[in-house]
Tab-separated table of C-alpha atoms in Angstrom:
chain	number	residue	atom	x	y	z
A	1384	UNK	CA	256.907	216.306	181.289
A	1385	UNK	CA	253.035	217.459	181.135
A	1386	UNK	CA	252.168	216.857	177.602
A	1387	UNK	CA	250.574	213.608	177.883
A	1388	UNK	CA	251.218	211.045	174.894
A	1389	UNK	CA	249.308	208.030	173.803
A	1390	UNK	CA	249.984	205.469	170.923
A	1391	UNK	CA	247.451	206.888	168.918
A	1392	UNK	CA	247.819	210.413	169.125
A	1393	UNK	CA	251.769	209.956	167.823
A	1394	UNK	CA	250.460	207.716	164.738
A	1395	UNK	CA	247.820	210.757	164.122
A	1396	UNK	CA	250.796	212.788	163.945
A	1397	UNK	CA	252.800	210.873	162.199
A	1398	UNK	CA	250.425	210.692	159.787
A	1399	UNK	CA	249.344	213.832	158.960
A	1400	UNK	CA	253.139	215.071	159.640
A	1401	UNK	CA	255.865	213.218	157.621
A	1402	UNK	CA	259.085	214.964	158.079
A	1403	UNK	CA	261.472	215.871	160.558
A	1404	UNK	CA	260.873	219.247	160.684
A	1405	UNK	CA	257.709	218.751	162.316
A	1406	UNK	CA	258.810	216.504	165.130
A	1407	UNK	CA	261.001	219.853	165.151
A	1408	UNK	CA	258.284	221.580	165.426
A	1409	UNK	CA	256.242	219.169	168.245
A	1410	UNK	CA	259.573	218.755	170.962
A	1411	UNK	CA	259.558	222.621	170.587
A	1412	UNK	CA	256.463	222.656	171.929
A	1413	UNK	CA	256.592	220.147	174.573
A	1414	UNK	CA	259.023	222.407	175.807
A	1415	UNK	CA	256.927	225.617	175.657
A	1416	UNK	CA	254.354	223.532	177.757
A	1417	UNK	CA	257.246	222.140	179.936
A	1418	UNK	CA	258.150	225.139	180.849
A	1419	UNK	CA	254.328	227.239	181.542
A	1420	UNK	CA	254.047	224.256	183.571
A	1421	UNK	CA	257.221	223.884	185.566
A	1422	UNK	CA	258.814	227.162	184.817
A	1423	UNK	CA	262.286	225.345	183.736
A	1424	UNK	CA	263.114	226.232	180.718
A	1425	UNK	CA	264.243	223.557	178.141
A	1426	UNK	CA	266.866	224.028	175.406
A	1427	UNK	CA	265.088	226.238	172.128
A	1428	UNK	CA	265.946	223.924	169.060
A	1429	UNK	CA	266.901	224.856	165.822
A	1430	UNK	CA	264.349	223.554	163.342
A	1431	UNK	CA	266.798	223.785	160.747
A	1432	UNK	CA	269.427	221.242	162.851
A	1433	UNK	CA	266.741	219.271	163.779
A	1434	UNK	CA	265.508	218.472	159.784
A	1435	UNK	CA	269.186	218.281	158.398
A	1436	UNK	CA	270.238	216.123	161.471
A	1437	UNK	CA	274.447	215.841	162.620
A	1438	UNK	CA	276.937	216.553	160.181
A	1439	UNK	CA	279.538	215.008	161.483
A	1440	UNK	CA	280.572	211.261	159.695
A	1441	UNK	CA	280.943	209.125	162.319
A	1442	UNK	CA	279.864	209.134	166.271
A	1443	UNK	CA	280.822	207.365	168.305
A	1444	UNK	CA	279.209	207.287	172.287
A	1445	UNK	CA	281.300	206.759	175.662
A	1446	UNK	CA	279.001	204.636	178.023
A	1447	UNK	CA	279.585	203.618	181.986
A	1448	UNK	CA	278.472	203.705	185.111
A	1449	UNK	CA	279.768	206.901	187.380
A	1450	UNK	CA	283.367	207.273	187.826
A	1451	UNK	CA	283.997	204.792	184.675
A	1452	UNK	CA	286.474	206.993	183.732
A	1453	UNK	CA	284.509	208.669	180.609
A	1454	UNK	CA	285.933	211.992	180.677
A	1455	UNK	CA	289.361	210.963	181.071
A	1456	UNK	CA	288.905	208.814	177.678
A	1457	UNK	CA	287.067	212.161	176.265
A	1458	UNK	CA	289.922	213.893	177.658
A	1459	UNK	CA	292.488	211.897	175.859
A	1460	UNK	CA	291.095	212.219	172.419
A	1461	UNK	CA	290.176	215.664	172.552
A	1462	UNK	CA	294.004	215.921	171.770
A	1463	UNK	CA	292.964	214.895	168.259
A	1464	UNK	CA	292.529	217.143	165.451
A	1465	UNK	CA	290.101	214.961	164.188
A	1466	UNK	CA	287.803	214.703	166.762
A	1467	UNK	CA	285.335	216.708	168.675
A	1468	UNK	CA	284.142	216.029	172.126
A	1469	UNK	CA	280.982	216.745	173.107
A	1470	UNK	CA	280.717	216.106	177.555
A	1471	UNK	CA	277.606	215.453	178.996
A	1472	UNK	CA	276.244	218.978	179.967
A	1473	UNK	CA	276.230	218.407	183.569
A	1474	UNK	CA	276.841	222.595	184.521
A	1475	UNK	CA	273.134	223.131	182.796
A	1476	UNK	CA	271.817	219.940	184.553
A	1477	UNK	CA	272.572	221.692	187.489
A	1478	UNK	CA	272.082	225.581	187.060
A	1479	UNK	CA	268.659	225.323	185.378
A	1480	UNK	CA	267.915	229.417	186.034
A	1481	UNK	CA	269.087	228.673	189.421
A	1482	UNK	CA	267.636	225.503	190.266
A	1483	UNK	CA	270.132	222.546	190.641
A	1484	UNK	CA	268.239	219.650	189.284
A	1485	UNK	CA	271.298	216.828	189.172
A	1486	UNK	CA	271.002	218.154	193.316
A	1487	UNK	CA	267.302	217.202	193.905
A	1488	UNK	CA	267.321	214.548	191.517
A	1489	UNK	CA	269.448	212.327	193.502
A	1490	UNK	CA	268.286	214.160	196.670
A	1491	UNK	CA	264.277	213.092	196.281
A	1492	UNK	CA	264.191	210.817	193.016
A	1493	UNK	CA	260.355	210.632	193.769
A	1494	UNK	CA	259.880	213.787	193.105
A	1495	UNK	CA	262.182	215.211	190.962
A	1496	UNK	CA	263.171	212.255	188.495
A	1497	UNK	CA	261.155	212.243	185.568
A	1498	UNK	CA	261.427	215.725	185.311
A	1499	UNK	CA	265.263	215.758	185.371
A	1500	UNK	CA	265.327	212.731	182.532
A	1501	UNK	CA	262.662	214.470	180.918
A	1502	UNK	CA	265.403	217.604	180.914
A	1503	UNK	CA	268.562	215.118	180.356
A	1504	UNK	CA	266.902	213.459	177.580
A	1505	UNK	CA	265.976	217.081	175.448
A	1506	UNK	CA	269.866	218.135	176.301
A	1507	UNK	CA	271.441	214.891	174.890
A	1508	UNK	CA	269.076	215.385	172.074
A	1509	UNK	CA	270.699	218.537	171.439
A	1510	UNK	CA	274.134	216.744	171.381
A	1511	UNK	CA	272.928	213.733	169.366
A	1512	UNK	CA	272.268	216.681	166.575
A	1513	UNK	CA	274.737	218.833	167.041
A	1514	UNK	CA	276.511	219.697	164.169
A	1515	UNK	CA	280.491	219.482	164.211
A	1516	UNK	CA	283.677	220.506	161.759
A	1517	UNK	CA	285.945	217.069	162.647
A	1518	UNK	CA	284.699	213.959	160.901
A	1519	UNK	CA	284.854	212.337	164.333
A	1520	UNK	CA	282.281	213.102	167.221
A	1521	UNK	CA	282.544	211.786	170.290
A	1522	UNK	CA	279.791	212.108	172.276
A	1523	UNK	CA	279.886	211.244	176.789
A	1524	UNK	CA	276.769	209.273	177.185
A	1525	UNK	CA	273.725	208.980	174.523
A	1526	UNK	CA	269.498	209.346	174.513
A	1527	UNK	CA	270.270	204.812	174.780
A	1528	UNK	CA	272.130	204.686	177.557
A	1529	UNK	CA	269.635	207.331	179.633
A	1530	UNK	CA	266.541	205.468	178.339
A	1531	UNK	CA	267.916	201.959	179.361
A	1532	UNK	CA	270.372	202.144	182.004
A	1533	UNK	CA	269.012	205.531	183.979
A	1534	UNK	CA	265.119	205.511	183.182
A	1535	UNK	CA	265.105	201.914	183.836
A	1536	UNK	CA	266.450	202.382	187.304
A	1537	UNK	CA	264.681	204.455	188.632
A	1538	UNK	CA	261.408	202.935	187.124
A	1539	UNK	CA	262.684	199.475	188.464
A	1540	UNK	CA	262.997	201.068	191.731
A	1541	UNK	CA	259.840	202.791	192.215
A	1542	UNK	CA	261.416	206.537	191.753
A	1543	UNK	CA	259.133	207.366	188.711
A	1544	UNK	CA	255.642	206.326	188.240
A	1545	UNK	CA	253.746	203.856	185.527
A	1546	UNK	CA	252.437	207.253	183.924
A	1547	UNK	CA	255.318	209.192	183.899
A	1548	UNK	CA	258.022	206.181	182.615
A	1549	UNK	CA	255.267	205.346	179.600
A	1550	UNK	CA	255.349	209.467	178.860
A	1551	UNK	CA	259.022	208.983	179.096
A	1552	UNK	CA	258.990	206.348	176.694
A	1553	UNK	CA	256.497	207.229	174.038
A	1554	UNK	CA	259.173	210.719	173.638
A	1555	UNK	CA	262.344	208.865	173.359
A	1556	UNK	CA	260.408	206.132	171.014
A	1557	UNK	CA	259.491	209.007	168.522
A	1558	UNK	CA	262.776	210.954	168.838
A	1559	UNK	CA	264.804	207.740	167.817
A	1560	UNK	CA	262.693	206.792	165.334
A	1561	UNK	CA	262.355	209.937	163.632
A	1562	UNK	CA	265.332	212.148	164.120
A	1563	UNK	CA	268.833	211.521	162.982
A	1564	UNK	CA	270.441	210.703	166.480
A	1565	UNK	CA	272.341	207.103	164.566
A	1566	UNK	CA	275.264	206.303	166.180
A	1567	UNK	CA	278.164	204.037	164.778
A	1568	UNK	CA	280.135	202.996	167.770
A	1569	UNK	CA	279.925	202.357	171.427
A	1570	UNK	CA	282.756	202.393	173.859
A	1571	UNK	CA	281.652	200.732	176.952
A	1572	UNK	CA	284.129	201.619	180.333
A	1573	UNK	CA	283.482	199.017	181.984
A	1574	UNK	CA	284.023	198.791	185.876
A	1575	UNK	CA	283.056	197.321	188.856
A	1576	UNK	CA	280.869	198.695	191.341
A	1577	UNK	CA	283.485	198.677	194.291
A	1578	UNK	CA	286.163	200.516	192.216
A	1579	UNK	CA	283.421	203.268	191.065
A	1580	UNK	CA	282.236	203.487	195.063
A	1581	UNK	CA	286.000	204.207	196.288
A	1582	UNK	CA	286.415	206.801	192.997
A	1583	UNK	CA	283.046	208.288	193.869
A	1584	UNK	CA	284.796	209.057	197.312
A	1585	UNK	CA	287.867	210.070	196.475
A	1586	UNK	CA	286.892	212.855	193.879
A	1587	UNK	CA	284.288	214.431	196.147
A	1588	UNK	CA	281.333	215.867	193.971
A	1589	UNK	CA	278.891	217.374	196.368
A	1590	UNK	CA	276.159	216.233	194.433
A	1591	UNK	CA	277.655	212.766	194.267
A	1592	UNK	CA	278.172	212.384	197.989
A	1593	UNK	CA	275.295	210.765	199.147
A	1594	UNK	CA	274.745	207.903	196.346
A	1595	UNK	CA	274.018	204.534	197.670
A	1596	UNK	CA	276.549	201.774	196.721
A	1597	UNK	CA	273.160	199.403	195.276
A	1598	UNK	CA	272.273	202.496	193.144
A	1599	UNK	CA	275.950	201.797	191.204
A	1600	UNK	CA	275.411	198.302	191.557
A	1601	UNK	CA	272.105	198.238	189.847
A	1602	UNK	CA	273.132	200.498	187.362
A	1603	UNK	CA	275.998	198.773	186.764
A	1604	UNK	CA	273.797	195.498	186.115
A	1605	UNK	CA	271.526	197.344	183.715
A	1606	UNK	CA	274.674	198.516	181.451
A	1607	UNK	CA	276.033	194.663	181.549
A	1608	UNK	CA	272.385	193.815	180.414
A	1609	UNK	CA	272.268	196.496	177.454
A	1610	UNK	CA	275.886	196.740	176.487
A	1611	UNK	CA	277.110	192.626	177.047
A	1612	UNK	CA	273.945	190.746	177.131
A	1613	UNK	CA	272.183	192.369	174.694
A	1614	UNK	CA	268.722	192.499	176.409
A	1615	UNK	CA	267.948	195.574	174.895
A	1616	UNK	CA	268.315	197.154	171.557
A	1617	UNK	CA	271.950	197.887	170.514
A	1618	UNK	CA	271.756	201.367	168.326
A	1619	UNK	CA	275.650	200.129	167.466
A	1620	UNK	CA	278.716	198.098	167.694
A	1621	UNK	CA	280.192	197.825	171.028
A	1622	UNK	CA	283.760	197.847	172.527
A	1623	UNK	CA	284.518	196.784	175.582
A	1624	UNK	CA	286.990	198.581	177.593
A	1625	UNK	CA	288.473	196.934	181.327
A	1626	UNK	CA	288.464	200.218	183.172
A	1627	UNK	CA	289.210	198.954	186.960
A	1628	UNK	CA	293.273	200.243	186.096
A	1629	UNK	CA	294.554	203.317	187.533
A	1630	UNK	CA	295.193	206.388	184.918
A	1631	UNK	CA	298.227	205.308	183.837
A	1632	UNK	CA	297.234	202.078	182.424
A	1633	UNK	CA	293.914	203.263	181.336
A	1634	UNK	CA	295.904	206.118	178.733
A	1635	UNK	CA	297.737	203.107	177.324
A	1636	UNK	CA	294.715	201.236	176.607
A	1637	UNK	CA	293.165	204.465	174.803
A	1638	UNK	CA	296.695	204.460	172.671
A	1639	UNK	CA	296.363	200.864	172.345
A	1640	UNK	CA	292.755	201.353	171.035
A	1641	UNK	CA	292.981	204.609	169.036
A	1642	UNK	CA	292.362	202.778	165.645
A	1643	UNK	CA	289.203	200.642	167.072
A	1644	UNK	CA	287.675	203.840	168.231
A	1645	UNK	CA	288.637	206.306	165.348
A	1646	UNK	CA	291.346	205.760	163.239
A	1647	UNK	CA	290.337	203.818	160.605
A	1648	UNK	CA	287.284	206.293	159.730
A	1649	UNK	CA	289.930	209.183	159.812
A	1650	UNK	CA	291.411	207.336	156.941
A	1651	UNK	CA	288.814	206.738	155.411
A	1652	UNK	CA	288.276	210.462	155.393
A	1653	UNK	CA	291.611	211.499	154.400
A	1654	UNK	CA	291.195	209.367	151.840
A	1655	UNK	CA	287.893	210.604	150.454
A	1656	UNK	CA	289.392	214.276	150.612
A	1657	UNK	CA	291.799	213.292	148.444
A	1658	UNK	CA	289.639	212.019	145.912
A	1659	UNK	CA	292.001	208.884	146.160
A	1660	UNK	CA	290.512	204.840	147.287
A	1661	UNK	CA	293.844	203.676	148.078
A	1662	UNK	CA	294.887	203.113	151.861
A	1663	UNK	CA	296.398	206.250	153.487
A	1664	UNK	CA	298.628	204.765	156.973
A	1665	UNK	CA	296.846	206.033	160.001
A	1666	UNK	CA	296.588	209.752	160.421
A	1667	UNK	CA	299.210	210.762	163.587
A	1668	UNK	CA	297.261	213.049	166.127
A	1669	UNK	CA	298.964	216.048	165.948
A	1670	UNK	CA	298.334	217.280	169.204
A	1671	UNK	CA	298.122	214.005	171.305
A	1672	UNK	CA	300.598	213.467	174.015
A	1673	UNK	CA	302.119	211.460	175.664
């Protein structure tokens, strides 16, 4: 991003500015100046989506490391009526009017990092408020897992600069803080690096091809040390979810887990629809299978 930010200059703001609708109103135009500056153009926001915030009652975020397996669990429940799956929007990550930025992200992360978080971290936002029908969203990834497992990497590593990681920062800081983008769950796949490597391999993305085996190990450390060792902030509850088992396995731990994950808010919202507070049995997904 080019719009510089600074401590004080977000408190001026913030002061003169109480309201969502202008935080609206400023990432719309850090995108304007993203774009007369880079000539990628960011996602236009609705100012009305961004004041009102997500409808939908309960969100819940799928977190690993690459090749956890989070769009199989996506996958699984999207077989819900319920529930409404929203994938991390990889296809605009890497057609951005022609320009594949996943590509030279991971091609020359000197170069082109920041500005592809700066880009994944306005297209999450536009998940984190998107509004949805079901009373279940589930959401691949989150703004949390990008700011402390991705952005930390590459900061960590030297791939993005003092400057750029505090810009980084100061942004997410003033989106979480003053946009609706509250979770209520976390699923965490978790997996070890060697079984993500030989996945990685097997399922040959071109983009994916040339990532380093320390760049999943290191991620892989940093979701341990946000999701299991808490050293940074936990937006909400976590589940833990073995995810080394082959596909087979892995579906009967999503059956085994259904109510953890969902269930018990879809009755709770069956319930509230019916006007009634006694406990309805768990709602049957009527087009899950087997």
């Amino acid at each position: 991003s080019i719009l510089l930010g600074s401590e004080w200059l977000i408190q001026s703001f913030i002061q003169l500015w109480r309201g969502s609708y202008y935080y609206g109103v400023l990432l719309t135009e850090q995108a304007q100046v993203h774009t007369r500056f880079t000539r990628i153009e960011l996602p236009k926001y609705s100012l009305e989506m961004l004041e009102k915030g997500p409808k939908a009652k309960f969100t819940v975020c799928v977190e690993g490391n690459i090749g956890s397996g989070k769009s199989t669990l996506l996958e699984h429940f999207s077989k819900f009526d319920d529930v409404e799956v929203l994938q991390e929007p990889v296809e605009k990550w890497r057609d951005v009017r022609g320009c594949n930025l996943l590509d030279l992200m991971y091609k020359d992360p000197c170069r082109w990092a920041h500005t592809f978080q700066a880009y994944v971290q306005m297209t999450m936002l536009e998940l984190h408020l998107q509004s949805t029908q079901a009373p279940v969203k589930l959401i691949e990834r989150s703004l949390y897992s990008a700011r402390y497992c991705f952005v930390e990497n590459l900061y960590k590593g030297g791939k993005m600069s003092s400057a750029e990681y505090s810009v980084y920062c100061e942004w997410y800081k003033m989106i979480t803080q003053h946009l609706n983008v509250n979770i209520d769950l976390i699923v965490y796949l978790k997996t070890d690096p060697k079984k993500l490597y030989k996945r990685i391999k097997e399922r040959s993305r071109s983009e994916e091809q040339a990532i380093p085996f320390q760049y999943l190990e290191a991620l892989h450390n940093l979701h341990e040390g946000w999701l299991t060792e808490k050293k940074y902030p936990l937006p909400a509850p976590v589940l833990v979810l073995d995810a080394n088992d082959n596909l087979s396995t892995m579906y009967k731990k999503f059956e085994e887990h259904t109510s953890d994950i969902l269930c018990q808010k879809l009755v709770e919202q069956r319930s509230s629809d019916l006007g009634t507070t006694g406990i309805l049995p768990p709602p049957s997904p009527l087009k899950a299978v087997n």
